[in-house]
Amino acid sequence: RDTAEAGASVLPDVSAGGARPGDSALLSTSLGGARLQLLDVSVNALAAAGWSNASDDELSFLQGGGHDPNQRGFTFQQLELSLAGAVDPYFNAEAHLIWFLDGEGESRFELEEAFATTTRLPFGLEQHGLELELGHFFTEFGRHNPRHPHEWDWQDQPIVATRFFSGDGMRAPGFRVGWLTPLPWYSEIHVRLQNAQGETMPSFLANDEVFEARPIGGRPFASSGVRGSDDLVHLLRLVNGFDLGDETSAQL
């Protein structure tokens, strides 16, 4: 998902006036008064081959991204299964499942993202108003972190992103409220709350494994639990996007 695109959705419009239920669904079934639709299934794989004058031990440290090529020879970076659907006409939903081989050659599976987004909240133009997102997702901080590895311009993750946001990107369960304003250019406001613990939150509460592998600032791990909203990650984001040409855009 790229928030630089002016609110463009990867899913057909299943709200009033859009596609009728079942028109383009791969699978459709009724549940109560709603219709569940599977609208898109995609699979992509990333692999790399290369050589280095650094040893594999050095490469595993230098290439800290969870899906970086980090050894001589061949690296299977990931296989991603993406599912997109809708609960007509109330929610769109996405799930992204990852399988890859780690540096020891062991198979690993992870749920990268799984979330639902409302489509019928008021306060704005149709499809350009208020929306609520619930689930497990990447934090929309900067332009790189929300992107999946197959959307990167390079084969490896920037070092600064790995250091601050973990090798697998900053992501956690939570919710987001967004408003795509009716301004003539792309302008959106986000307010987001997410859990602050786990290996994908190394700059916040993290966990004991993160501190054992790479202590942050030399401080010890302190498991305090969630006692209030202060123990969650808060994001306030105002993003303005502009097209500079057919293939170039900028954000502030």
mmCIF file of C-alpha atoms in Angstrom:
data_model
loop_
_atom_site.group_PDB
_atom_site.id
_atom_site.type_symbol
_atom_site.label_atom_id
_atom_site.label_comp_id
_atom_site.label_asym_id
_atom_site.label_seq_id
_atom_site.Cartn_x
_atom_site.Cartn_y
_atom_site.Cartn_z
ATOM 1 C CA ARG A 1 0.000 0.000 0.000
ATOM 2 C CA ASP A 2 1.390 3.369 -0.950
ATOM 3 C CA THR A 3 -0.271 6.334 0.719
ATOM 4 C CA ALA A 4 1.265 8.570 -1.946
ATOM 5 C CA GLU A 5 -1.377 7.421 -4.378
ATOM 6 C CA ALA A 6 -4.345 9.732 -4.041
ATOM 7 C CA GLY A 7 -6.527 7.408 -2.024
ATOM 8 C CA ALA A 8 -6.572 4.761 -4.749
ATOM 9 C CA SER A 9 -7.844 1.419 -3.451
ATOM 10 C CA VAL A 10 -6.618 -1.985 -4.589
ATOM 11 C CA LEU A 11 -10.168 -3.293 -4.203
ATOM 12 C CA PRO A 12 -13.253 -2.725 -6.317
ATOM 13 C CA ASP A 13 -15.846 -0.351 -4.894
ATOM 14 C CA VAL A 14 -18.387 -2.496 -3.066
ATOM 15 C CA SER A 15 -20.191 0.434 -1.480
ATOM 16 C CA ALA A 16 -23.458 1.843 -2.735
ATOM 17 C CA GLY A 17 -23.175 2.706 -6.384
ATOM 18 C CA GLY A 18 -20.130 0.482 -6.908
ATOM 19 C CA ALA A 19 -19.806 -3.100 -8.035
ATOM 20 C CA ARG A 20 -22.732 -5.336 -7.118
ATOM 21 C CA PRO A 21 -21.950 -8.163 -4.685
ATOM 22 C CA GLY A 22 -20.456 -11.101 -6.518
ATOM 23 C CA ASP A 23 -19.701 -9.198 -9.746
ATOM 24 C CA SER A 24 -15.934 -9.701 -9.613
ATOM 25 C CA ALA A 25 -15.516 -11.929 -6.562
ATOM 26 C CA LEU A 26 -13.478 -15.124 -6.783
ATOM 27 C CA LEU A 27 -15.589 -16.524 -3.955
ATOM 28 C CA SER A 28 -18.786 -15.114 -2.506
ATOM 29 C CA THR A 29 -21.071 -16.299 0.279
ATOM 30 C CA SER A 30 -23.841 -14.806 2.410
ATOM 31 C CA LEU A 31 -23.547 -14.500 6.169
ATOM 32 C CA GLY A 32 -26.530 -12.978 7.922
ATOM 33 C CA GLY A 33 -27.364 -9.749 6.147
ATOM 34 C CA ALA A 34 -23.897 -9.302 4.661
ATOM 35 C CA ARG A 35 -22.020 -10.914 1.782
ATOM 36 C CA LEU A 36 -18.433 -12.115 2.236
ATOM 37 C CA GLN A 37 -16.357 -11.807 -0.936
ATOM 38 C CA LEU A 38 -12.851 -12.967 -1.773
ATOM 39 C CA LEU A 39 -11.814 -10.429 -4.413
ATOM 40 C CA ASP A 40 -8.130 -11.072 -5.025
ATOM 41 C CA VAL A 41 -5.464 -13.720 -4.389
ATOM 42 C CA SER A 42 -1.838 -13.158 -5.321
ATOM 43 C CA VAL A 43 1.477 -14.904 -4.724
ATOM 44 C CA ASN A 44 4.942 -13.450 -5.206
ATOM 45 C CA ALA A 45 8.397 -14.811 -4.507
ATOM 46 C CA LEU A 46 11.732 -13.048 -3.982
ATOM 47 C CA ALA A 47 15.118 -14.710 -4.399
ATOM 48 C CA ALA A 48 18.668 -13.429 -4.792
ATOM 49 C CA ALA A 49 22.084 -14.733 -5.798
ATOM 50 C CA GLY A 50 25.425 -13.087 -5.159
ATOM 51 C CA TRP A 51 28.943 -13.214 -3.797
ATOM 52 C CA SER A 52 30.948 -11.138 -1.343
ATOM 53 C CA ASN A 53 34.470 -10.854 0.056
ATOM 54 C CA ALA A 54 32.808 -10.795 3.513
ATOM 55 C CA SER A 55 32.121 -14.061 5.310
ATOM 56 C CA ASP A 56 28.595 -15.333 5.895
ATOM 57 C CA ASP A 57 28.879 -14.377 9.581
ATOM 58 C CA GLU A 58 29.789 -10.811 8.620
ATOM 59 C CA LEU A 59 27.011 -10.675 6.016
ATOM 60 C CA SER A 60 24.372 -11.784 8.508
ATOM 61 C CA PHE A 61 25.335 -8.787 10.663
ATOM 62 C CA LEU A 62 25.727 -6.268 7.821
ATOM 63 C CA GLN A 63 22.458 -7.310 6.156
ATOM 64 C CA GLY A 64 20.155 -6.946 9.156
ATOM 65 C CA GLY A 65 16.839 -6.882 7.315
ATOM 66 C CA GLY A 66 14.678 -9.935 7.873
ATOM 67 C CA HIS A 67 14.420 -10.539 4.112
ATOM 68 C CA ASP A 68 17.838 -9.231 3.015
ATOM 69 C CA PRO A 69 20.237 -11.389 0.950
ATOM 70 C CA ASN A 70 22.607 -12.270 3.804
ATOM 71 C CA GLN A 71 24.815 -15.110 2.591
ATOM 72 C CA ARG A 72 27.051 -16.085 -0.295
ATOM 73 C CA GLY A 73 25.309 -18.019 -3.023
ATOM 74 C CA PHE A 74 21.539 -18.093 -3.027
ATOM 75 C CA THR A 75 19.010 -16.532 -0.663
ATOM 76 C CA PHE A 76 15.294 -17.288 -0.752
ATOM 77 C CA GLN A 77 14.002 -14.002 0.633
ATOM 78 C CA GLN A 78 10.304 -14.733 0.890
ATOM 79 C CA LEU A 79 7.142 -16.204 -0.573
ATOM 80 C CA GLU A 80 4.124 -13.987 0.096
ATOM 81 C CA LEU A 81 0.480 -14.998 -0.176
ATOM 82 C CA SER A 82 -1.891 -12.022 -0.208
ATOM 83 C CA LEU A 83 -5.660 -12.241 0.173
ATOM 84 C CA ALA A 84 -8.054 -9.325 -0.286
ATOM 85 C CA GLY A 85 -11.773 -9.356 0.277
ATOM 86 C CA ALA A 86 -14.813 -7.462 1.478
ATOM 87 C CA VAL A 87 -17.733 -7.735 3.852
ATOM 88 C CA ASP A 88 -20.162 -5.933 1.627
ATOM 89 C CA PRO A 89 -20.803 -3.066 2.049
ATOM 90 C CA TYR A 90 -19.097 -2.359 5.344
ATOM 91 C CA PHE A 91 -15.456 -3.482 5.326
ATOM 92 C CA ASN A 92 -12.550 -4.278 3.051
ATOM 93 C CA ALA A 93 -10.016 -6.753 4.430
ATOM 94 C CA GLU A 94 -6.464 -7.846 3.597
ATOM 95 C CA ALA A 95 -4.139 -10.576 4.868
ATOM 96 C CA HIS A 96 -0.481 -11.083 3.924
ATOM 97 C CA LEU A 97 1.202 -14.377 4.880
ATOM 98 C CA ILE A 98 4.973 -14.876 4.568
ATOM 99 C CA TRP A 99 7.144 -17.991 4.322
ATOM 100 C CA PHE A 100 10.943 -17.785 4.072
ATOM 101 C CA LEU A 101 14.207 -19.491 4.997
ATOM 102 C CA ASP A 102 16.286 -17.902 7.759
ATOM 103 C CA GLY A 103 20.078 -17.749 7.879
ATOM 104 C CA GLU A 104 20.227 -21.288 9.312
ATOM 105 C CA GLY A 105 18.119 -22.694 6.497
ATOM 106 C CA GLU A 106 15.093 -23.179 8.762
ATOM 107 C CA SER A 107 11.602 -22.534 7.423
ATOM 108 C CA ARG A 108 9.771 -19.640 9.057
ATOM 109 C CA PHE A 109 6.183 -18.537 8.703
ATOM 110 C CA GLU A 110 4.792 -15.195 9.830
ATOM 111 C CA LEU A 111 1.615 -13.179 9.572
ATOM 112 C CA GLU A 112 2.904 -9.934 8.109
ATOM 113 C CA GLU A 113 -0.399 -8.047 8.049
ATOM 114 C CA ALA A 114 -4.085 -8.787 8.583
ATOM 115 C CA PHE A 115 -6.566 -5.946 8.921
ATOM 116 C CA ALA A 116 -10.024 -4.668 8.041
ATOM 117 C CA THR A 117 -10.872 -1.157 6.816
ATOM 118 C CA THR A 118 -14.280 0.482 6.998
ATOM 119 C CA THR A 119 -15.872 1.770 3.792
ATOM 120 C CA ARG A 120 -19.088 3.425 4.965
ATOM 121 C CA LEU A 121 -18.161 5.961 7.634
ATOM 122 C CA PRO A 122 -19.455 9.552 7.178
ATOM 123 C CA PHE A 123 -17.728 12.962 7.085
ATOM 124 C CA GLY A 124 -16.343 13.308 3.586
ATOM 125 C CA LEU A 125 -16.816 12.533 -0.046
ATOM 126 C CA GLU A 126 -17.621 8.994 -1.070
ATOM 127 C CA GLN A 127 -14.469 6.865 -0.580
ATOM 128 C CA HIS A 128 -12.625 10.012 0.551
ATOM 129 C CA GLY A 129 -13.900 10.447 4.083
ATOM 130 C CA LEU A 130 -13.302 9.030 7.512
ATOM 131 C CA GLU A 131 -12.067 5.441 7.806
ATOM 132 C CA LEU A 132 -11.186 3.097 10.636
ATOM 133 C CA GLU A 133 -8.600 0.329 10.306
ATOM 134 C CA LEU A 134 -8.367 -2.543 12.795
ATOM 135 C CA GLY A 135 -5.913 -5.425 12.923
ATOM 136 C CA HIS A 136 -2.199 -6.180 12.672
ATOM 137 C CA PHE A 137 -0.334 -3.874 10.284
ATOM 138 C CA PHE A 138 2.771 -1.875 9.429
ATOM 139 C CA THR A 139 3.114 1.541 11.053
ATOM 140 C CA GLU A 140 2.753 4.228 8.375
ATOM 141 C CA PHE A 141 5.924 6.054 9.373
ATOM 142 C CA GLY A 142 7.867 7.424 6.409
ATOM 143 C CA ARG A 143 7.624 5.989 2.925
ATOM 144 C CA HIS A 144 9.613 2.785 3.383
ATOM 145 C CA ASN A 145 8.235 1.084 6.484
ATOM 146 C CA PRO A 146 4.657 0.456 5.193
ATOM 147 C CA ARG A 147 5.968 -1.189 2.018
ATOM 148 C CA HIS A 148 6.241 -4.937 1.569
ATOM 149 C CA PRO A 149 9.638 -6.265 0.371
ATOM 150 C CA HIS A 150 8.420 -6.880 -3.178
ATOM 151 C CA GLU A 151 7.614 -3.138 -3.413
ATOM 152 C CA TRP A 152 11.139 -2.013 -2.475
ATOM 153 C CA ASP A 153 13.370 -0.269 -4.989
ATOM 154 C CA TRP A 154 16.360 -2.276 -3.675
ATOM 155 C CA GLN A 155 16.931 -5.869 -2.612
ATOM 156 C CA ASP A 156 17.762 -5.014 0.981
ATOM 157 C CA GLN A 157 16.278 -2.848 3.698
ATOM 158 C CA PRO A 158 17.938 0.492 4.545
ATOM 159 C CA ILE A 159 20.207 0.160 7.595
ATOM 160 C CA VAL A 160 18.459 2.960 9.481
ATOM 161 C CA ALA A 161 15.069 1.258 9.013
ATOM 162 C CA THR A 162 16.501 -2.022 10.307
ATOM 163 C CA ARG A 163 18.054 -0.311 13.329
ATOM 164 C CA PHE A 164 14.989 1.645 14.397
ATOM 165 C CA PHE A 165 12.107 -0.469 13.073
ATOM 166 C CA SER A 166 13.533 -4.039 13.228
ATOM 167 C CA GLY A 167 14.459 -6.406 10.446
ATOM 168 C CA ASP A 168 10.812 -7.177 9.734
ATOM 169 C CA GLY A 169 9.524 -3.616 9.808
ATOM 170 C CA MET A 170 7.671 -1.783 12.550
ATOM 171 C CA ARG A 171 4.256 -3.433 12.884
ATOM 172 C CA ALA A 172 1.879 -4.526 15.638
ATOM 173 C CA PRO A 173 -1.806 -4.974 16.444
ATOM 174 C CA GLY A 174 -3.807 -1.792 16.915
ATOM 175 C CA PHE A 175 -6.148 0.600 15.181
ATOM 176 C CA ARG A 176 -5.932 3.667 12.950
ATOM 177 C CA VAL A 177 -8.359 6.478 12.241
ATOM 178 C CA GLY A 178 -7.719 8.225 8.935
ATOM 179 C CA TRP A 179 -9.357 11.102 7.130
ATOM 180 C CA LEU A 180 -8.681 11.818 3.478
ATOM 181 C CA THR A 181 -9.438 15.517 3.319
ATOM 182 C CA PRO A 182 -11.386 17.069 0.405
ATOM 183 C CA LEU A 183 -8.436 19.325 -0.510
ATOM 184 C CA PRO A 184 -7.560 19.465 -4.235
ATOM 185 C CA TRP A 185 -4.279 17.584 -3.582
ATOM 186 C CA TYR A 186 -3.740 14.334 -1.667
ATOM 187 C CA SER A 187 -3.875 15.209 2.034
ATOM 188 C CA GLU A 188 -4.598 12.653 4.747
ATOM 189 C CA ILE A 189 -4.544 12.718 8.547
ATOM 190 C CA HIS A 190 -3.790 9.560 10.545
ATOM 191 C CA VAL A 191 -4.120 8.865 14.261
ATOM 192 C CA ARG A 192 -2.826 5.415 15.216
ATOM 193 C CA LEU A 193 -2.376 3.359 18.397
ATOM 194 C CA GLN A 194 -0.466 0.058 18.435
ATOM 195 C CA ASN A 195 1.111 -2.327 20.910
ATOM 196 C CA ALA A 196 4.666 -1.335 21.847
ATOM 197 C CA GLN A 197 6.122 -4.745 22.712
ATOM 198 C CA GLY A 198 7.606 -7.527 20.575
ATOM 199 C CA GLU A 199 10.509 -8.001 18.197
ATOM 200 C CA THR A 200 8.999 -5.578 15.662
ATOM 201 C CA MET A 201 9.059 -2.726 18.210
ATOM 202 C CA PRO A 202 12.788 -2.501 19.108
ATOM 203 C CA SER A 203 12.697 1.267 19.724
ATOM 204 C CA PHE A 204 9.901 0.933 22.297
ATOM 205 C CA LEU A 205 9.122 -1.805 24.861
ATOM 206 C CA ALA A 206 10.431 -4.591 22.565
ATOM 207 C CA ASN A 207 11.089 -7.869 24.485
ATOM 208 C CA ASP A 208 13.926 -9.673 26.241
ATOM 209 C CA GLU A 209 15.091 -11.421 23.043
ATOM 210 C CA VAL A 210 15.570 -8.081 21.290
ATOM 211 C CA PHE A 211 17.648 -6.734 24.177
ATOM 212 C CA GLU A 212 19.690 -9.934 24.402
ATOM 213 C CA ALA A 213 20.619 -9.781 20.712
ATOM 214 C CA ARG A 214 21.150 -6.011 20.406
ATOM 215 C CA PRO A 215 20.580 -3.831 23.498
ATOM 216 C CA ILE A 216 19.184 -0.403 22.696
ATOM 217 C CA GLY A 217 21.432 2.349 24.036
ATOM 218 C CA GLY A 218 22.968 -0.088 26.526
ATOM 219 C CA ARG A 219 19.887 -0.017 28.734
ATOM 220 C CA PRO A 220 18.523 -3.227 30.317
ATOM 221 C CA PHE A 221 15.213 -4.775 29.369
ATOM 222 C CA ALA A 222 12.383 -3.866 31.740
ATOM 223 C CA SER A 223 9.116 -5.745 31.297
ATOM 224 C CA SER A 224 6.519 -3.317 32.634
ATOM 225 C CA GLY A 225 3.456 -4.552 30.772
ATOM 226 C CA VAL A 226 0.686 -2.324 29.495
ATOM 227 C CA ARG A 227 -0.635 -0.221 32.367
ATOM 228 C CA GLY A 228 -2.207 2.559 30.324
ATOM 229 C CA SER A 229 -2.195 4.360 26.993
ATOM 230 C CA ASP A 230 1.330 5.649 27.737
ATOM 231 C CA ASP A 231 2.589 2.085 27.180
ATOM 232 C CA LEU A 232 1.301 2.042 23.594
ATOM 233 C CA VAL A 233 2.846 3.470 20.423
ATOM 234 C CA HIS A 234 1.113 6.661 19.255
ATOM 235 C CA LEU A 235 1.339 8.003 15.716
ATOM 236 C CA LEU A 236 0.000 11.328 14.505
ATOM 237 C CA ARG A 237 0.634 11.823 10.797
ATOM 238 C CA LEU A 238 -0.360 14.491 8.300
ATOM 239 C CA VAL A 239 0.809 13.558 4.824
ATOM 240 C CA ASN A 240 0.502 15.721 1.711
ATOM 241 C CA GLY A 241 1.315 14.125 -1.641
ATOM 242 C CA PHE A 242 2.020 15.764 -4.973
ATOM 243 C CA ASP A 243 2.604 14.301 -8.445
ATOM 244 C CA LEU A 244 5.688 15.847 -10.027
ATOM 245 C CA GLY A 245 5.295 13.884 -13.229
ATOM 246 C CA ASP A 246 3.991 10.588 -14.604
ATOM 247 C CA GLU A 247 6.589 8.584 -12.610
ATOM 248 C CA THR A 248 7.611 10.944 -9.812
ATOM 249 C CA SER A 249 5.836 12.033 -6.654
ATOM 250 C CA ALA A 250 6.765 13.817 -3.444
ATOM 251 C CA GLN A 251 5.400 13.805 0.090
ATOM 252 C CA LEU A 252 5.575 16.232 2.978
#
